Structures are given as C-alpha cells and as structure tokens.
Coordinates of C-alpha atoms in Angstrom, one line a residue:
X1 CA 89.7 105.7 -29.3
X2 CA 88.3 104.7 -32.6
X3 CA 84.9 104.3 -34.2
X4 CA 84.6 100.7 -33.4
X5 CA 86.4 100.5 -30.5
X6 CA 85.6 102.8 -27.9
X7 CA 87.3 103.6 -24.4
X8 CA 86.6 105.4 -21.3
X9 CA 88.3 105.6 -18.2
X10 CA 86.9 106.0 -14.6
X11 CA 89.7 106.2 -12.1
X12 CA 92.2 102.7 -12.1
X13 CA 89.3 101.2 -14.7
X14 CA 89.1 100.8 -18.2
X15 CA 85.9 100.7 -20.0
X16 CA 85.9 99.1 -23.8
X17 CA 82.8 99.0 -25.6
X18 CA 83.0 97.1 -29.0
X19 CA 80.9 99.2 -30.9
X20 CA 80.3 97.9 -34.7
X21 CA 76.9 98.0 -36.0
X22 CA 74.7 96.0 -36.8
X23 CA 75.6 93.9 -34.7
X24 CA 79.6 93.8 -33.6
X25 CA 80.9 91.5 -35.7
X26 CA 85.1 91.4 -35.3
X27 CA 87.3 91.8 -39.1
X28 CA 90.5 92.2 -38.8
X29 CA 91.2 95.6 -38.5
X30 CA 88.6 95.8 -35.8
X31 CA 90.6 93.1 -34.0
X32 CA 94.2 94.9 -34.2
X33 CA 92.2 98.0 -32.4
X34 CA 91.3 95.7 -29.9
X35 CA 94.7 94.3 -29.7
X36 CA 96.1 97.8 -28.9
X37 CA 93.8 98.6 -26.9
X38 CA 94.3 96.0 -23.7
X39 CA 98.1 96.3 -24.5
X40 CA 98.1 99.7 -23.8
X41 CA 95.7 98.7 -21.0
X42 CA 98.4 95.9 -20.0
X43 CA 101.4 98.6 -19.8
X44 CA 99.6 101.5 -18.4
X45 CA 100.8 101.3 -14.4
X46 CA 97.6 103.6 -13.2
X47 CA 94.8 101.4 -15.0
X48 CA 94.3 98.0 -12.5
X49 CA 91.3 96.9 -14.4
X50 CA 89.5 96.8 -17.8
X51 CA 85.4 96.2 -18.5
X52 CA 84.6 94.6 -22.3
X53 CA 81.0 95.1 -23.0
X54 CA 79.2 95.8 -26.6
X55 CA 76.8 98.6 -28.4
X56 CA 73.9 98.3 -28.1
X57 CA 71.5 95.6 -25.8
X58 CA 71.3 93.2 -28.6
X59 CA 74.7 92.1 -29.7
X60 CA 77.7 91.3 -27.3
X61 CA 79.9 90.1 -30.9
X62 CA 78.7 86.9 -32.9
X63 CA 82.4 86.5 -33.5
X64 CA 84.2 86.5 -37.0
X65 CA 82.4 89.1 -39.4
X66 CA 81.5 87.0 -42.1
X67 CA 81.6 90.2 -45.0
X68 CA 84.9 90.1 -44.5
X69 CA 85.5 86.8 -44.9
X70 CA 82.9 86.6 -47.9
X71 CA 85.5 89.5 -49.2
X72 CA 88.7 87.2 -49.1
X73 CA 89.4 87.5 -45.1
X74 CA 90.9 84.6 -44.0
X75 CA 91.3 82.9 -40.8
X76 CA 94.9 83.3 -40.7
X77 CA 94.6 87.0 -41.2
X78 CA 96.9 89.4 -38.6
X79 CA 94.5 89.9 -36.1
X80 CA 97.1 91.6 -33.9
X81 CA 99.3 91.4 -30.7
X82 CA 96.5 89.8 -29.2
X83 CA 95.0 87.3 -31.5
X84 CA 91.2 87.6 -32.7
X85 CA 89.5 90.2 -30.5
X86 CA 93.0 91.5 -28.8
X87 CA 92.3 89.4 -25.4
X88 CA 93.2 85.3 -26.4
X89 CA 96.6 85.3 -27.0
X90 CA 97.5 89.0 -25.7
X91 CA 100.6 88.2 -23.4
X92 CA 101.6 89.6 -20.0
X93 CA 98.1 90.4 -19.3
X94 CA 98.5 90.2 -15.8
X95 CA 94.9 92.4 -14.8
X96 CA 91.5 91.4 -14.3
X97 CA 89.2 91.6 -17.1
X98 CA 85.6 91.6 -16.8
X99 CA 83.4 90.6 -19.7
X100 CA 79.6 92.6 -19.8
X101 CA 77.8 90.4 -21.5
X102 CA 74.7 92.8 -23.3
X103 CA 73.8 90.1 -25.6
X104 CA 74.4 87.3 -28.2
X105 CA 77.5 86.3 -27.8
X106 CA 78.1 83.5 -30.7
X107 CA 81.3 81.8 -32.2
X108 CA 84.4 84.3 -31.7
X109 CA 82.4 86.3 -29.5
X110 CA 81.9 83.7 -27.2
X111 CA 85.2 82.8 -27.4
X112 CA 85.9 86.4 -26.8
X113 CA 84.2 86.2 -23.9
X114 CA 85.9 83.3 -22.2
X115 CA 89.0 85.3 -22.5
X116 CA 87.9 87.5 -19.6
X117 CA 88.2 86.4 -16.1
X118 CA 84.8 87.2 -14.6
X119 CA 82.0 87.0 -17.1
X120 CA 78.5 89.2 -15.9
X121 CA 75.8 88.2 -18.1
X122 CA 72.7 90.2 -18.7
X123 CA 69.4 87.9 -18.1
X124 CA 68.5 87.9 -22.2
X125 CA 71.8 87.1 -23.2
X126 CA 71.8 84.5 -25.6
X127 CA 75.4 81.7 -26.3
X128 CA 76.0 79.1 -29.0
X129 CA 79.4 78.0 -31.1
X130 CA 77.8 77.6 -34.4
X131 CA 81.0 77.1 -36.2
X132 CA 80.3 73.5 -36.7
X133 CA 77.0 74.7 -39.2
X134 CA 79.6 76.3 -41.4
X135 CA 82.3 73.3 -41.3
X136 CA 85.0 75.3 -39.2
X137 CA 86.4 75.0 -36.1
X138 CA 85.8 76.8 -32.8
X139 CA 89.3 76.5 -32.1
X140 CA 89.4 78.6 -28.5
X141 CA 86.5 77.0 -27.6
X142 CA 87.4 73.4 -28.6
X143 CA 90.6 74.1 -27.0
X144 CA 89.4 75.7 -23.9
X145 CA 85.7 74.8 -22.7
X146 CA 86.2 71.2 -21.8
X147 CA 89.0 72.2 -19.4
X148 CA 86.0 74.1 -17.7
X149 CA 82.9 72.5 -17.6
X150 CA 81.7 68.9 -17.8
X151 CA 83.4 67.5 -20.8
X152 CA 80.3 66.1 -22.6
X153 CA 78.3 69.4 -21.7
X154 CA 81.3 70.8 -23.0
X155 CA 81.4 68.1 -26.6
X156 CA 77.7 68.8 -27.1
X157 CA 78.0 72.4 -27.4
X158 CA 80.9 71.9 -29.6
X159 CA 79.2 69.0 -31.6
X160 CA 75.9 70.6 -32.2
X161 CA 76.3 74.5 -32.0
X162 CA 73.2 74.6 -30.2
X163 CA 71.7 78.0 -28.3
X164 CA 71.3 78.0 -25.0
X165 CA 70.4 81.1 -22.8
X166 CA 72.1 82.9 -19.8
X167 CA 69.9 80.1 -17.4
X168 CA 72.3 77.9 -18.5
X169 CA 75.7 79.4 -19.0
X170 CA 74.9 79.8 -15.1
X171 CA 74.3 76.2 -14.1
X172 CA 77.2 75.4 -16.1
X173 CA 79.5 78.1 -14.6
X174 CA 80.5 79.8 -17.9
X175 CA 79.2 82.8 -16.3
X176 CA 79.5 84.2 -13.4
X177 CA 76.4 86.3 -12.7
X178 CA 73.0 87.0 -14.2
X179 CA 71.6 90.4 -13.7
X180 CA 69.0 92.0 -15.0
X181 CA 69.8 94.0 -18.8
X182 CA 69.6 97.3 -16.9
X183 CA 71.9 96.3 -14.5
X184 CA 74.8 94.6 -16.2
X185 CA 76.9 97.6 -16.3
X186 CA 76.2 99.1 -13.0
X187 CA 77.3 95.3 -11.4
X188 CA 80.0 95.0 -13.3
X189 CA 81.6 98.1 -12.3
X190 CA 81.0 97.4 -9.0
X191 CA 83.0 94.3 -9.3
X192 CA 85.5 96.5 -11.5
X193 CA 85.8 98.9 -8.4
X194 CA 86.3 96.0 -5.8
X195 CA 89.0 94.5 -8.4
X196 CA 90.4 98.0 -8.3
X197 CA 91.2 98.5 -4.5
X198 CA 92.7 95.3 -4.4
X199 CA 96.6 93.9 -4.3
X200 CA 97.3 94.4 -8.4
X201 CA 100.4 92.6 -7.7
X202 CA 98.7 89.8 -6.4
X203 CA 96.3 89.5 -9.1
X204 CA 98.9 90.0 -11.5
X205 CA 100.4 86.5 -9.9
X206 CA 97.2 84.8 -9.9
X207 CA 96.9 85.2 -13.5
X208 CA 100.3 84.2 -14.3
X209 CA 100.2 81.0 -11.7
X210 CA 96.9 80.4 -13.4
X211 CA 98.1 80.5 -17.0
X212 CA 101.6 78.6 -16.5
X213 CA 100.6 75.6 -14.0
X214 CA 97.6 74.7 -15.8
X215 CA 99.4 71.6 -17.5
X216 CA 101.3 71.2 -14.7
X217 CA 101.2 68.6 -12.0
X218 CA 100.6 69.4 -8.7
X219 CA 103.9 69.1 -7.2
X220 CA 105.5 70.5 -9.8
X221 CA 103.4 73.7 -10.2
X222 CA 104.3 74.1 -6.4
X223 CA 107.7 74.3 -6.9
X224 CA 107.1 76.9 -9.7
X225 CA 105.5 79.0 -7.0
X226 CA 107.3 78.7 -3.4
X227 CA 110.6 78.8 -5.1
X228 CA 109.4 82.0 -6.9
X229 CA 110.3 80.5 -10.6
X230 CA 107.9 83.2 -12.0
X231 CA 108.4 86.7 -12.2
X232 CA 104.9 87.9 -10.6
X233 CA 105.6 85.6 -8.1
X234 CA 109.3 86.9 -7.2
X235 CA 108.0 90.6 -7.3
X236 CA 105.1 90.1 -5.5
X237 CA 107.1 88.5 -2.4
X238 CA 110.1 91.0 -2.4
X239 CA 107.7 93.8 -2.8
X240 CA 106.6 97.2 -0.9
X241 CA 103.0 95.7 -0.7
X242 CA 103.9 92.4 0.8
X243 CA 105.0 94.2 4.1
X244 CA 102.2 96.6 3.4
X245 CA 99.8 94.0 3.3
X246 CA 100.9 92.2 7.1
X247 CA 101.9 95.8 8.6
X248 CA 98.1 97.0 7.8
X249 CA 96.7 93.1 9.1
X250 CA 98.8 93.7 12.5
X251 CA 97.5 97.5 13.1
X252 CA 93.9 96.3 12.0
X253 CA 93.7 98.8 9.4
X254 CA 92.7 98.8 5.4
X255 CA 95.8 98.1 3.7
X256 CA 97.5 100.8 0.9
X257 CA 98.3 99.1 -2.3
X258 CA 101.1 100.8 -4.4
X259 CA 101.5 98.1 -7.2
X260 CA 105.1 98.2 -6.2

C-alpha cells in the first residue's frame, strides 16, 4: 500500500483506490505504484479479481498530471511494467478488472479506464479526451475506441475533445452500467463477487483469445483456439476444472473451481 495508491482485499478480490488529491492526477511515480500493484495482483494465485475506483466522488483521474509535466515530465517517462496507470500495457493480465467510475474521468484517465474489462459508471460521472486542446495525442484512445464504438462517434470524440456525461458513454456502450453515486461500489462488488466464483481459468482464456485474435481473421483465430496454440487455452482444456466443470453439469450440482 502507499499514499496514493491504496489496496484492500476482501476474499479472491482486490480493491485499488487511486487516491491523489485534488483530484487524481497520474505522474510517474504514481504510475509505477500502480504498475506494481496489478502485477502483484496478476501473480498472486488467491486474488481472481481486482476493483479500480478513485478518492473521493469527484475525480475518477483526468489522466496525465500536468505539474509534472510543467516540471520537465515527459511523455516517454518510465511509467512501469504496465505503462501509464499500470493496467494498458501490463502483460499476462489474464483476470477481470472492473473500473468504478466515481467521476471525471478525462484524457489518461479515460484511457485508464478502457483498460478494464467491465466499466460501472456512477450517474454524475463526467468523459472527454481533451488532448487534442493541448496539441497531443490521446494515443490509447486513438488507438483503441474506434475498434469499439461507431467509428465517427469514435473520430468526433477524438477530433473535438468534447464532454459528454455517463447518458452517453451508455448509449455508446463505453460503459457498462450507470448506477446511482451511492451505489457504484456496492454494484461493482457485486459483479466483483460473481467474477469471483467463476472458472478463473476460463476467464484467464477469454482475455488472452480476446487480446491475440483481435487482428486476426476468423478462420485463423479458430485455429489459434481448437488447436490449443495459446497457453490459457492448453491449460484450461487439460485442466482439473475442465472435468470439474462437466462432472458438476452431469450431477446437477454448483461446480468447485480450483484455478488448476
């Protein structure tokens, strides 16, 4: 645990809280914490799923603090193992990870945010990728929001780094659910616990099909898969819990899960 980054776990969840005021802005020692912390979150067998939520009920993060970067930070600082706020480039991450959306989530923090896999959105939570005010690029964003909503929705955002409001993260599906602020966290660990009880070594092939047939074609991301060319996938189908899983379907019973 640090200052800025805090942790708590509650059974096979972990809870992060960026937690930076004023409002939890990301330098780069802030962002090598956060790194550290969802690699140790990665490689830690009894933790199945992590929460990211923010201080506070006014900021989620409006990305890149720009006092740093007013102090001579630049943009290709080390920001860790797992790039700028420890989750876009982390690799292996083969868990769920649920974003808590408490506020403004701007910039990096909305790219932070996209990093997650299920994004809960309090109702006042506000969105925008102003870095094309300041003459930079949004570069996750750029890279990935057109592959997940309308293009030209998708352009203008980019083009204008306009607001919009949780309403419409909704309607576009960058968000999953809006609750609510004074139920965010109570909904999201409910999802956290129904992550939990799951299959973790199913999710943790879901995640890797997800990430390495993206580019793919069809056909040829199939073959990745049946013929058990990724690791997740090979473990997964010679494991304890794939039996587990059709013994407990036969005898009409809730299935064990052992991650193994």
């Amino acid at each position: 645990m640090s200052d800025v980054v805090k942790v708590e776990r509650r059974g096979a969840v972990l809870e992060v809280t960026l937690d930076r005021p004023k409002a939890n802005a990301i330098d780069a020692p802030t962002s090598r914490i956060m790194g550290d912390t969802f690699a140790a979150f990665r490689d830690d067998p009894d933790l199945r799923v992590a929460i990211l939520t923010g201080g506070g009920d006014k900021f989620f993060c409006p990305g890149w603090d720009l006092k740093a970067a007013a102090a001579g930070e630049g943009p290709d600082e080390d920001y860790g193992v797992g790039g700028f706020g420890g989750l876009q480039e982390l690799p292996d991450l083969n868990k769920p990870v649920i974003a808590a959306v408490n506020g403004i989530a701007f910039g990096g923090g909305f790219e932070l945010m996209i990093s997650a896999d299920i994004i809960i959105a309090a109702d006042h939570a506000t969105f925008a990728l102003p870095e094309i005010r300041s003459g930079t690029l949004a570069d996750a964003a750029t890279i990935k929001l057109p592959r997940r909503i309308p293009h030209h929705v998708a352009m203008e955002m980019l083009f204008t780094g306009r607001r919009f409001d949780a309403a419409e993260a909704k309607q576009w599906g960058i968000v999953n659910q809006v609750v609510p602020a004074a139920d965010l966290m109570t909904t999201a660990r409910a999802m956290a616990d129904l992550l939990a009880s799951g299959p973790p070594l199913v999710y943790a092939a879901i995640k890797e099909v997800v990430r390495e047939t993206t580019h793919l074609p069809v056909q040829e991301a199939f073959d990745l898969v049946t013929k058990s060319k990724l690791p997740t996938v090979k473990t997964l189908y010679t494991s304890e819990d794939q039996k587990e899983g059709a013994l407990a379907f036969a005898e009409k019973r809730d299935p064990v899960w052992k991650g193994r």
